[in-house]
Amino acid sequence: MTTPRPRRHIAIVGGGAAGMACAATLGRHPRKFKVSILEKNEVLGGQAGSIPLNEQIYGAPWMNNGVQGGSHIFKHTFKFFEEHGYPPQKVQLQVSFGKGEDGFWTNVFPSTLVQRFARDIKLFGLFLKVVKWMLPIIGLIPISVMLRVFFFDKEFGNKMVYPLIALFLGTGNQTANVPCGIVERLFDDPNMKLWGYDDATLLPNLPTMYTFDNLHRFYRSWGDGLRDHGVEIRTSQEVCRVLSRSRAGVQLRIKNLRSGEFTDEMFDELVLCTLADDSLEILGEQATWRERLVLKGVSFYDDLTVTHSDKEYFERQYETKFRPSLCAEPINDNQKQQISFAQGSESGSQGFRPMYFTYTYDNNPRLIEMSFNCSNYQYQLVAGNSGTNKVEPVYQTIFLNKDERELWTIEEISENKIIKRNWWHQLGHRWQHYLRVVPGMMFLNGRNNTIFAGSWTLVNMHELACVSGIAAAYRLGADYSRFDEFATNFFAKYLLVSHGMLFSREERNRNHRRQ
């Protein structure tokens, strides 16, 4: 008679999307794993959270902060949302890039800038094909270099390409350093592309995207569900240091932020769902040379998000309303329909209602500020603004890279209109990241009883964070639950890149062992 193998105790550091997805996947095997989430904040969710609002003033009692929404490729994210009763809501993406007739363009109606760069937009399609064909050779070359190689107009890059990449990745002022291979994947790869490429307008007209439900309530509900399945969730618990890693397990020093007390605890395996620099700090002297080499290659930038209701500031910075002078002369019936849509109807059921904006600095056109009109984007604010009651709009303006704050226009926002300020430590998707960090992860994961997870391991997306957590659990021996062919392909590709594991082969091996 065989003795049952004792459960392995897994410490998951970080209760954001990666940590929660990892715990949810491990939690399906209560006989194999004892799971503990250690989160230093009082609430779960990491950068995905919500803030309260005065409903009488703003039209809704809450808004999401940090993470806004995603595209159709967010299969795992949406599955977790739907399992807990928080399905995403469909919206049509409207952007407003730049200011004035010569600097503005949108994906809602034809603009003079789009017509001016018609040749470059067509050439960009050829550019994407060339990059795809030669991906192993030129894929790491920064997009700024490749735009020069293909003789694109410099203003085409500054006014159209870079703002669009910032929308895709949230890279802000590092867009010029993004490798062209990642740009090609974002436009062409079925597993990564958000909205595709349009040979007439670059960004398709009114593509479908999704806005998330109340993230604070969702993560609280998700946490309650995990507890019901035996997962231990410990908030206000800061993992200060890894004391040792050996065959006996991983010893952690943990500080209870409520009581101030320290404890030293042993676990069988460690999953670090924290940012790369935080992970290195936690590992301390226990970090190996490989871990230092790879993790020190991740570059982060400190950005400031200001949530406010300063309508005058917003309208000075951006094109927020339809004006005939912003339109180019329509050249076909489709463009005439687009203009008719943008003009809107008296009921307000349609029209130019952009949700995403960029502002370019005159003295450095590669650098931008980004903003959201959350009242046009987040579904609960849209609903609140559709009634007869007059409510104030809610905006979020993101000031990028505190080292460049002398350029910021933050002082122009009225202090009495500011609702909240948040600092974010954001990943810069520089070409060095894909040369040093991404290919290096497979040589770290699984060594020394340690696995790393988080969107920084590949691309800054909520979906990627979820997939990285599921992959960490799979690496530890949990099953991957197939529910969608597209999602399975996405997971398999990530597993290969970040863990060096072939999903199909691993599945065959596991099935053989079960038999």
Coordinates of C-alpha atoms in Angstrom, one line a residue:
M1 CA 0.0 0.0 0.0
T2 CA 1.5 3.4 -1.1
T3 CA 1.6 6.3 1.4
P4 CA -0.1 9.4 0.1
R5 CA 2.3 12.2 -0.8
P6 CA 2.0 15.1 1.7
R7 CA 0.6 18.3 0.5
R8 CA 3.1 20.9 -0.7
H9 CA 2.8 24.3 1.0
I10 CA 3.0 27.0 -1.6
A11 CA 3.7 30.6 -0.7
I12 CA 2.4 33.1 -3.2
V13 CA 3.8 36.6 -2.6
G14 CA 1.5 39.2 -4.1
G15 CA -2.3 39.2 -4.4
G16 CA -2.7 40.9 -7.7
A17 CA -3.9 39.3 -10.9
A18 CA -0.9 36.9 -11.2
G19 CA -1.1 35.8 -7.6
M20 CA -4.8 35.3 -7.6
A21 CA -4.8 33.3 -10.8
C22 CA -2.0 31.1 -9.5
A23 CA -3.9 30.5 -6.2
A24 CA -7.1 29.8 -8.1
T25 CA -5.4 27.2 -10.3
L26 CA -3.6 25.5 -7.4
G27 CA -6.8 25.6 -5.3
R28 CA -8.4 23.1 -7.6
H29 CA -6.1 20.5 -6.1
P30 CA -6.6 20.7 -2.4
R31 CA -5.1 17.3 -1.8
K32 CA -1.9 18.2 -3.5
F33 CA -1.3 21.8 -2.4
K34 CA -1.8 24.0 0.6
V35 CA -1.8 27.6 -0.7
S36 CA -1.0 30.8 1.2
I37 CA -1.3 34.3 -0.4
L38 CA 0.9 36.9 1.3
E39 CA -0.2 40.4 0.3
K40 CA 1.3 43.5 2.0
N41 CA -1.7 45.7 1.2
E42 CA -4.9 45.6 3.0
V43 CA -6.9 44.7 -0.1
L44 CA -6.3 42.3 -3.1
G45 CA -5.9 43.3 -6.7
G46 CA -2.5 44.9 -7.0
Q47 CA -2.7 47.7 -9.6
A48 CA -6.3 46.7 -10.4
G49 CA -8.5 48.5 -8.0
S50 CA -11.4 51.0 -7.6
I51 CA -11.9 54.3 -5.8
P52 CA -15.1 55.7 -4.3
L53 CA -16.9 58.7 -5.9
N54 CA -19.7 61.0 -4.8
E55 CA -22.6 59.6 -6.9
Q56 CA -24.6 62.8 -6.8
I57 CA -21.6 64.8 -8.3
Y58 CA -20.2 62.3 -10.7
G59 CA -23.1 60.0 -11.6
A60 CA -21.7 56.7 -10.1
P61 CA -20.4 55.7 -6.6
W62 CA -17.1 54.2 -7.9
M63 CA -14.6 54.1 -10.7
N64 CA -11.8 51.7 -11.6
N65 CA -8.3 53.0 -11.0
G66 CA -5.1 51.7 -12.6
V67 CA -6.7 49.1 -14.9
Q68 CA -9.5 50.2 -17.2
G69 CA -10.3 47.4 -19.7
G70 CA -9.1 45.2 -22.4
S71 CA -9.7 43.5 -25.8
H72 CA -11.2 40.3 -27.0
I73 CA -8.0 38.4 -26.3
F74 CA -8.4 38.7 -22.6
K75 CA -10.0 35.2 -22.4
H76 CA -8.6 34.1 -19.0
T77 CA -9.4 37.5 -17.4
F78 CA -12.9 37.4 -18.6
K79 CA -13.4 33.8 -17.4
F80 CA -12.4 34.8 -13.9
F81 CA -14.7 37.8 -14.0
E82 CA -17.7 35.8 -15.2
E83 CA -17.1 33.0 -12.7
H84 CA -17.7 35.6 -9.9
G85 CA -20.5 37.5 -11.5
Y86 CA -18.6 40.5 -12.9
P87 CA -18.7 40.2 -16.7
P88 CA -17.0 42.9 -18.7
Q89 CA -19.0 45.4 -20.7
K90 CA -18.6 46.1 -24.4
V91 CA -17.7 49.5 -25.6
Q92 CA -16.5 51.0 -28.9
L93 CA -13.0 52.4 -28.7
Q94 CA -12.8 56.1 -29.7
V95 CA -9.4 57.9 -29.5
S96 CA -8.4 61.5 -29.8
F97 CA -4.7 62.0 -30.5
G98 CA -3.1 65.5 -30.7
K99 CA -4.6 68.9 -30.9
G100 CA -5.6 71.3 -33.7
E101 CA -6.4 70.6 -37.4
D102 CA -2.7 69.9 -38.2
G103 CA -2.0 67.7 -35.2
F104 CA -5.2 65.8 -34.5
W105 CA -6.4 62.4 -35.7
T106 CA -9.0 59.9 -34.5
N107 CA -10.4 56.5 -35.5
V108 CA -14.0 57.9 -35.6
F109 CA -14.0 60.1 -38.7
P110 CA -11.5 61.2 -41.4
S111 CA -9.0 63.8 -40.4
T112 CA -6.5 65.8 -42.5
L113 CA -3.6 64.2 -40.7
V114 CA -4.7 60.7 -41.7
Q115 CA -5.1 61.8 -45.3
R116 CA -1.7 63.5 -45.2
F117 CA 0.0 60.3 -44.1
A118 CA -2.0 58.0 -46.4
R119 CA 1.2 56.8 -48.0
D120 CA 2.9 56.1 -44.7
I121 CA -0.2 54.2 -43.4
K122 CA -0.2 52.0 -46.5
L123 CA 3.6 51.5 -46.2
F124 CA 3.1 50.5 -42.6
G125 CA 1.3 47.4 -43.7
L126 CA 4.3 46.4 -45.8
F127 CA 6.6 47.2 -42.9
L128 CA 4.6 44.8 -40.6
K129 CA 5.0 42.0 -43.2
V130 CA 8.7 42.5 -43.6
V131 CA 9.2 42.5 -39.8
K132 CA 7.1 39.3 -39.6
W133 CA 9.2 37.6 -42.3
M134 CA 12.5 38.6 -40.7
L135 CA 11.4 38.5 -37.1
P136 CA 14.4 36.4 -35.7
I137 CA 16.8 38.8 -37.4
I138 CA 15.4 42.3 -36.9
G139 CA 12.7 41.7 -34.2
L140 CA 14.7 43.4 -31.4
I141 CA 15.5 46.6 -33.4
P142 CA 13.6 49.6 -31.8
I143 CA 10.6 50.8 -33.7
S144 CA 12.2 54.3 -33.9
V145 CA 15.2 52.8 -35.9
M146 CA 13.0 50.8 -38.2
L147 CA 10.8 53.8 -39.0
R148 CA 13.9 55.6 -40.2
V149 CA 15.1 52.6 -42.2
F150 CA 11.8 52.5 -44.1
F151 CA 11.9 56.3 -44.7
F152 CA 8.6 57.0 -42.8
D153 CA 7.8 60.6 -42.3
K154 CA 9.2 61.6 -38.9
E155 CA 5.9 63.2 -37.9
F156 CA 4.0 60.0 -38.8
G157 CA 6.0 58.3 -36.1
N158 CA 5.6 61.1 -33.6
K159 CA 1.9 61.8 -34.2
M160 CA 0.5 58.4 -35.1
V161 CA 2.7 55.4 -34.4
Y162 CA 4.1 56.2 -31.0
P163 CA 0.7 57.3 -29.4
L164 CA -0.9 54.2 -30.8
I165 CA 1.8 51.9 -29.2
A166 CA 1.3 53.8 -25.9
L167 CA -2.4 52.9 -26.1
F168 CA -1.6 49.2 -26.8
L169 CA 1.0 48.8 -24.1
G170 CA 0.8 51.7 -21.6
T171 CA 4.5 52.3 -22.3
G172 CA 4.1 56.0 -22.3
N173 CA 7.4 57.7 -23.1
Q174 CA 9.3 54.5 -23.9
T175 CA 7.4 53.8 -27.1
A176 CA 10.3 54.7 -29.4
N177 CA 12.4 52.0 -27.7
V178 CA 9.8 49.2 -28.1
P179 CA 11.2 46.5 -30.4
C180 CA 9.6 46.3 -33.8
G181 CA 8.9 42.6 -33.3
I182 CA 6.5 43.4 -30.4
V183 CA 4.8 46.1 -32.5
E184 CA 4.3 43.6 -35.3
R185 CA 2.8 41.0 -32.8
L186 CA 0.4 43.6 -31.5
F187 CA -0.9 44.3 -34.9
D188 CA -0.8 40.8 -36.5
D189 CA -0.4 38.0 -33.9
P190 CA -3.8 36.4 -33.3
N191 CA -2.8 35.7 -29.7
M192 CA -1.6 39.3 -29.0
K193 CA -3.2 41.7 -31.4
L194 CA -5.7 44.1 -29.8
W195 CA -7.4 45.7 -32.7
G196 CA -5.4 44.9 -35.8
Y197 CA -4.1 47.2 -38.6
D198 CA -6.2 49.2 -41.0
D199 CA -4.6 50.2 -44.3
A200 CA -6.6 53.4 -44.6
T201 CA -6.7 54.7 -41.0
L202 CA -4.0 52.7 -39.1
L203 CA -6.4 52.0 -36.2
P204 CA -9.8 50.5 -37.2
N205 CA -12.9 52.5 -37.0
L206 CA -14.7 52.0 -33.7
P207 CA -13.3 48.5 -32.7
T208 CA -14.9 46.6 -29.9
M209 CA -13.2 46.6 -26.5
Y210 CA -14.3 45.9 -23.0
T211 CA -14.5 47.9 -19.8
F212 CA -14.2 46.1 -16.5
D213 CA -16.7 45.9 -13.7
N214 CA -15.9 47.1 -10.2
L215 CA -12.4 45.7 -9.7
H216 CA -12.4 46.2 -5.9
R217 CA -15.6 44.2 -5.4
F218 CA -14.5 41.6 -8.0
Y219 CA -11.1 40.9 -6.2
R220 CA -12.9 40.8 -2.8
S221 CA -15.4 38.3 -4.2
W222 CA -12.6 36.3 -5.9
G223 CA -10.7 36.2 -2.6
D224 CA -13.8 35.0 -0.7
G225 CA -14.2 32.2 -3.3
L226 CA -10.6 31.1 -2.8
R227 CA -11.0 31.0 0.9
D228 CA -14.0 28.8 0.5
H229 CA -11.8 26.4 -1.4
G230 CA -9.1 26.3 1.3
V231 CA -6.7 29.0 0.1
E232 CA -5.2 31.0 3.0
I233 CA -5.2 34.7 2.2
R234 CA -3.2 36.9 4.5
T235 CA -3.3 40.6 3.8
S236 CA -1.1 43.3 5.5
Q237 CA 1.7 40.6 5.4
E238 CA 4.9 41.9 4.0
V239 CA 7.5 39.3 2.9
C240 CA 10.7 41.1 3.9
R241 CA 13.4 38.6 3.0
V242 CA 14.1 35.1 1.8
L243 CA 16.2 33.6 4.6
S244 CA 17.1 30.3 2.8
R245 CA 16.3 28.2 -0.2
S246 CA 17.2 24.5 -0.1
R247 CA 15.8 21.0 -0.7
A248 CA 14.0 21.4 2.6
G249 CA 12.1 24.4 1.2
V250 CA 12.0 28.1 1.4
Q251 CA 12.2 30.1 4.6
L252 CA 10.6 33.6 4.6
R253 CA 10.8 36.4 7.1
I254 CA 7.3 38.0 7.2
K255 CA 6.2 41.2 8.9
N256 CA 2.6 41.6 10.1
L257 CA 2.0 45.2 9.2
R258 CA -0.9 45.5 11.6
S259 CA 1.0 44.3 14.7
G260 CA 4.5 45.0 13.6
E261 CA 5.6 41.5 14.5
F262 CA 8.1 39.4 12.5
T263 CA 7.8 35.6 11.9
D264 CA 10.1 33.2 10.1
E265 CA 8.1 30.5 8.2
M266 CA 8.9 27.5 6.0
F267 CA 7.2 26.7 2.7
D268 CA 7.9 24.0 0.1
E269 CA 7.7 26.4 -2.9
L270 CA 7.8 30.1 -3.5
V271 CA 5.9 32.0 -6.3
L272 CA 6.9 35.6 -6.5
C273 CA 4.0 37.5 -8.1
T274 CA 5.8 40.9 -7.5
L275 CA 7.6 43.3 -9.7
A276 CA 11.1 42.3 -10.7
D277 CA 12.9 44.9 -8.5
D278 CA 10.7 44.0 -5.6
S279 CA 11.4 40.3 -6.2
L280 CA 15.2 41.0 -6.1
E281 CA 14.8 42.9 -2.9
I282 CA 12.9 40.0 -1.3
L283 CA 15.5 37.5 -2.5
G284 CA 18.3 39.7 -1.0
E285 CA 21.5 37.8 -0.5
Q286 CA 19.7 34.6 -1.6
A287 CA 19.4 35.8 -5.2
T288 CA 21.5 33.8 -7.6
W289 CA 23.7 35.3 -10.3
R290 CA 21.2 34.3 -12.9
E291 CA 18.4 36.0 -11.1
R292 CA 20.4 39.2 -10.7
L293 CA 21.4 39.1 -14.3
V294 CA 17.9 38.7 -15.6
L295 CA 15.8 40.7 -13.1
K296 CA 18.1 43.7 -13.2
G297 CA 17.4 44.0 -16.9
V298 CA 13.7 45.1 -16.2
S299 CA 13.3 48.8 -16.4
F300 CA 10.5 50.6 -14.5
Y301 CA 9.3 54.2 -14.7
D302 CA 7.4 56.1 -12.0
D303 CA 4.2 57.6 -13.4
L304 CA 1.6 59.8 -11.7
T305 CA -2.1 59.4 -12.4
V306 CA -4.3 62.3 -11.4
T307 CA -8.1 61.6 -11.2
H308 CA -9.9 64.9 -11.6
S309 CA -12.9 66.7 -13.0
D310 CA -11.3 69.8 -14.5
K311 CA -13.2 70.1 -17.7
E312 CA -11.6 73.4 -18.7
Y313 CA -8.1 71.9 -18.4
F314 CA -9.2 68.8 -20.4
E315 CA -10.6 70.8 -23.3
R316 CA -7.5 73.0 -23.5
Q317 CA -5.3 69.9 -23.8
Y318 CA -7.4 67.8 -26.1
E319 CA -10.0 67.7 -28.9
T320 CA -13.0 66.5 -26.9
K321 CA -15.8 67.5 -29.2
F322 CA -16.7 67.1 -32.9
R323 CA -15.8 70.2 -35.0
P324 CA -16.2 70.4 -38.8
S325 CA -12.8 72.0 -39.1
L326 CA -11.2 68.7 -37.7
C327 CA -12.7 66.7 -40.6
A328 CA -11.0 66.0 -43.9
E329 CA -13.2 66.1 -47.0
P330 CA -14.8 62.6 -47.3
I331 CA -13.7 60.6 -50.3
N332 CA -16.3 57.8 -50.1
D333 CA -19.7 56.9 -48.7
N334 CA -18.1 55.1 -45.7
Q335 CA -16.3 58.3 -44.6
K336 CA -19.5 60.3 -45.1
Q337 CA -21.2 57.8 -42.7
Q338 CA -18.4 58.2 -40.2
I339 CA -18.8 62.0 -40.2
S340 CA -22.5 61.6 -39.8
F341 CA -21.9 59.3 -36.8
A342 CA -19.4 61.7 -35.3
Q343 CA -21.8 64.7 -35.5
G344 CA -24.2 62.7 -33.3
S345 CA -27.9 63.0 -32.8
E346 CA -29.9 65.2 -30.5
S347 CA -30.6 62.3 -28.2
G348 CA -26.8 61.8 -27.7
S349 CA -27.1 58.1 -28.6
Q350 CA -24.1 58.4 -30.9
G351 CA -21.4 60.9 -31.8
F352 CA -17.8 61.7 -31.1
R353 CA -17.2 60.7 -27.5
P354 CA -13.5 59.8 -27.3
M355 CA -12.3 57.9 -24.2
Y356 CA -8.5 57.9 -24.8
F357 CA -6.4 61.0 -25.5
T358 CA -2.8 61.9 -26.0
Y359 CA -1.1 65.3 -25.6
T360 CA 2.3 65.9 -27.3
Y361 CA 4.9 68.2 -25.9
D362 CA 5.9 70.8 -28.6
N363 CA 9.6 70.8 -27.6
N364 CA 9.9 67.0 -27.6
P365 CA 7.2 65.4 -29.9
R366 CA 8.2 61.9 -28.9
L367 CA 7.0 62.5 -25.3
I368 CA 3.4 62.6 -24.4
E369 CA 0.8 62.8 -21.6
M370 CA -2.1 60.3 -21.7
S371 CA -5.6 60.7 -20.5
F372 CA -8.9 58.9 -20.2
N373 CA -12.4 60.5 -20.2
C374 CA -13.7 57.9 -17.8
S375 CA -17.3 59.3 -18.2
N376 CA -17.1 58.1 -21.8
Y377 CA -15.4 54.9 -21.0
Q378 CA -16.3 53.2 -17.7
Y379 CA -19.8 51.8 -18.2
Q380 CA -21.2 52.9 -14.9
L381 CA -20.1 56.5 -15.5
V382 CA -21.5 56.4 -19.0
A383 CA -24.9 55.3 -17.6
G384 CA -24.8 57.9 -14.9
N385 CA -24.1 60.6 -17.5
S386 CA -26.9 59.5 -19.7
G387 CA -29.7 60.7 -17.4
T388 CA -31.3 64.1 -17.0
N389 CA -29.2 65.0 -13.9
K390 CA -26.3 67.2 -14.6
V391 CA -23.1 65.5 -13.3
E392 CA -19.4 66.4 -13.6
P393 CA -17.2 64.3 -15.9
V394 CA -14.4 62.3 -14.4
Y395 CA -11.0 62.3 -16.1
Q396 CA -7.7 60.6 -15.5
T397 CA -4.5 62.2 -16.7
I398 CA -1.3 60.2 -16.6
F399 CA 2.0 62.1 -16.3
L400 CA 4.8 59.8 -17.4
N401 CA 8.3 59.3 -16.0
K402 CA 8.9 61.5 -12.9
D403 CA 12.4 62.2 -14.3
E404 CA 10.8 64.3 -17.0
R405 CA 8.3 66.1 -14.7
E406 CA 9.6 69.5 -15.7
L407 CA 7.5 68.9 -18.9
W408 CA 4.3 68.0 -17.0
T409 CA 1.2 70.2 -17.2
I410 CA 0.0 69.0 -13.9
E411 CA 0.1 72.5 -12.4
E412 CA -2.6 73.6 -14.9
I413 CA -5.2 71.3 -13.2
S414 CA -7.3 73.1 -10.6
E415 CA -6.4 71.8 -7.2
N416 CA -10.1 71.8 -6.1
K417 CA -11.0 69.6 -9.0
I418 CA -8.5 66.8 -8.1
I419 CA -10.1 63.6 -6.7
K420 CA -7.1 61.4 -6.2
R421 CA -3.4 61.1 -7.0
N422 CA -1.7 57.7 -7.6
W423 CA 1.9 56.8 -8.3
W424 CA 2.6 53.7 -10.5
H425 CA 5.7 51.8 -11.0
Q426 CA 5.3 50.9 -14.7
L427 CA 7.2 48.6 -17.0
G428 CA 9.1 50.1 -19.9
H429 CA 8.9 47.7 -22.9
R430 CA 12.3 48.6 -24.2
W431 CA 14.1 46.4 -26.7
Q432 CA 16.6 45.4 -24.0
H433 CA 13.8 43.8 -22.1
Y434 CA 13.2 41.3 -24.9
L435 CA 16.9 40.6 -25.3
R436 CA 17.7 40.0 -21.7
V437 CA 14.7 39.4 -19.5
V438 CA 12.0 37.6 -21.6
P439 CA 14.3 34.8 -22.9
G440 CA 16.0 34.6 -19.5
M441 CA 12.9 33.7 -17.5
M442 CA 12.9 30.0 -18.5
F443 CA 16.3 29.7 -16.9
L444 CA 15.0 31.1 -13.6
N445 CA 11.6 29.5 -13.2
G446 CA 11.6 26.2 -11.3
R447 CA 15.1 26.7 -9.9
N448 CA 15.7 27.0 -6.1
N449 CA 12.0 26.2 -5.3
T450 CA 11.1 29.6 -6.9
I451 CA 8.9 30.7 -9.8
F452 CA 8.3 34.2 -11.0
A453 CA 5.0 35.5 -12.4
G454 CA 3.6 38.9 -13.4
S455 CA 2.9 40.8 -16.6
W456 CA 6.4 42.2 -16.5
T457 CA 7.7 38.8 -17.6
L458 CA 6.4 39.6 -21.2
V459 CA 3.9 42.4 -21.9
N460 CA 2.1 44.7 -19.5
M461 CA -1.5 43.4 -19.7
H462 CA -3.9 42.2 -17.1
E463 CA -4.4 39.1 -19.2
L464 CA -0.7 38.3 -19.3
A465 CA -0.6 38.6 -15.5
C466 CA -3.4 36.0 -15.2
V467 CA -1.7 33.7 -17.7
S468 CA 1.6 34.0 -15.9
G469 CA 0.0 33.0 -12.6
I470 CA -1.7 30.0 -14.2
A471 CA 1.6 28.9 -15.8
A472 CA 3.3 29.1 -12.4
A473 CA 0.7 26.8 -10.9
Y474 CA 1.0 24.5 -13.9
R475 CA 4.7 24.3 -13.4
L476 CA 4.1 23.2 -9.9
G477 CA 1.8 20.4 -11.0
A478 CA -1.7 21.8 -11.3
D479 CA -3.8 21.1 -14.3
Y480 CA -4.6 23.6 -17.0
S481 CA -8.4 23.7 -17.5
R482 CA -9.1 24.0 -21.2
F483 CA -12.1 26.2 -22.0
D484 CA -11.3 27.9 -25.3
E485 CA -8.9 27.0 -28.1
F486 CA -7.7 30.6 -28.4
A487 CA -7.0 30.8 -24.7
T488 CA -5.2 27.4 -24.7
N489 CA -2.9 28.6 -27.6
F490 CA -2.1 31.8 -25.7
F491 CA -1.3 29.8 -22.6
A492 CA 0.9 27.3 -24.5
K493 CA 2.9 30.1 -26.1
Y494 CA 3.6 31.8 -22.8
L495 CA 4.5 28.5 -21.1
L496 CA 7.1 27.9 -23.9
V497 CA 8.6 31.4 -23.7
S498 CA 8.7 31.8 -19.9
H499 CA 9.1 28.2 -18.7
G500 CA 10.7 26.4 -21.7
M501 CA 7.9 23.8 -21.6
L502 CA 6.0 22.4 -24.5
F503 CA 2.4 22.2 -23.4
S504 CA 1.3 19.3 -25.7
R505 CA 4.3 17.2 -24.7
E506 CA 3.9 18.0 -21.0
E507 CA 0.2 17.0 -21.2
R508 CA 1.1 13.7 -22.8
N509 CA 3.6 13.0 -20.0
R510 CA 1.2 13.9 -17.3
N511 CA -1.5 11.7 -18.8
H512 CA 1.0 8.8 -19.0
R513 CA 1.9 9.2 -15.4
R514 CA -1.7 9.2 -14.4
Q515 CA -2.2 5.9 -16.2

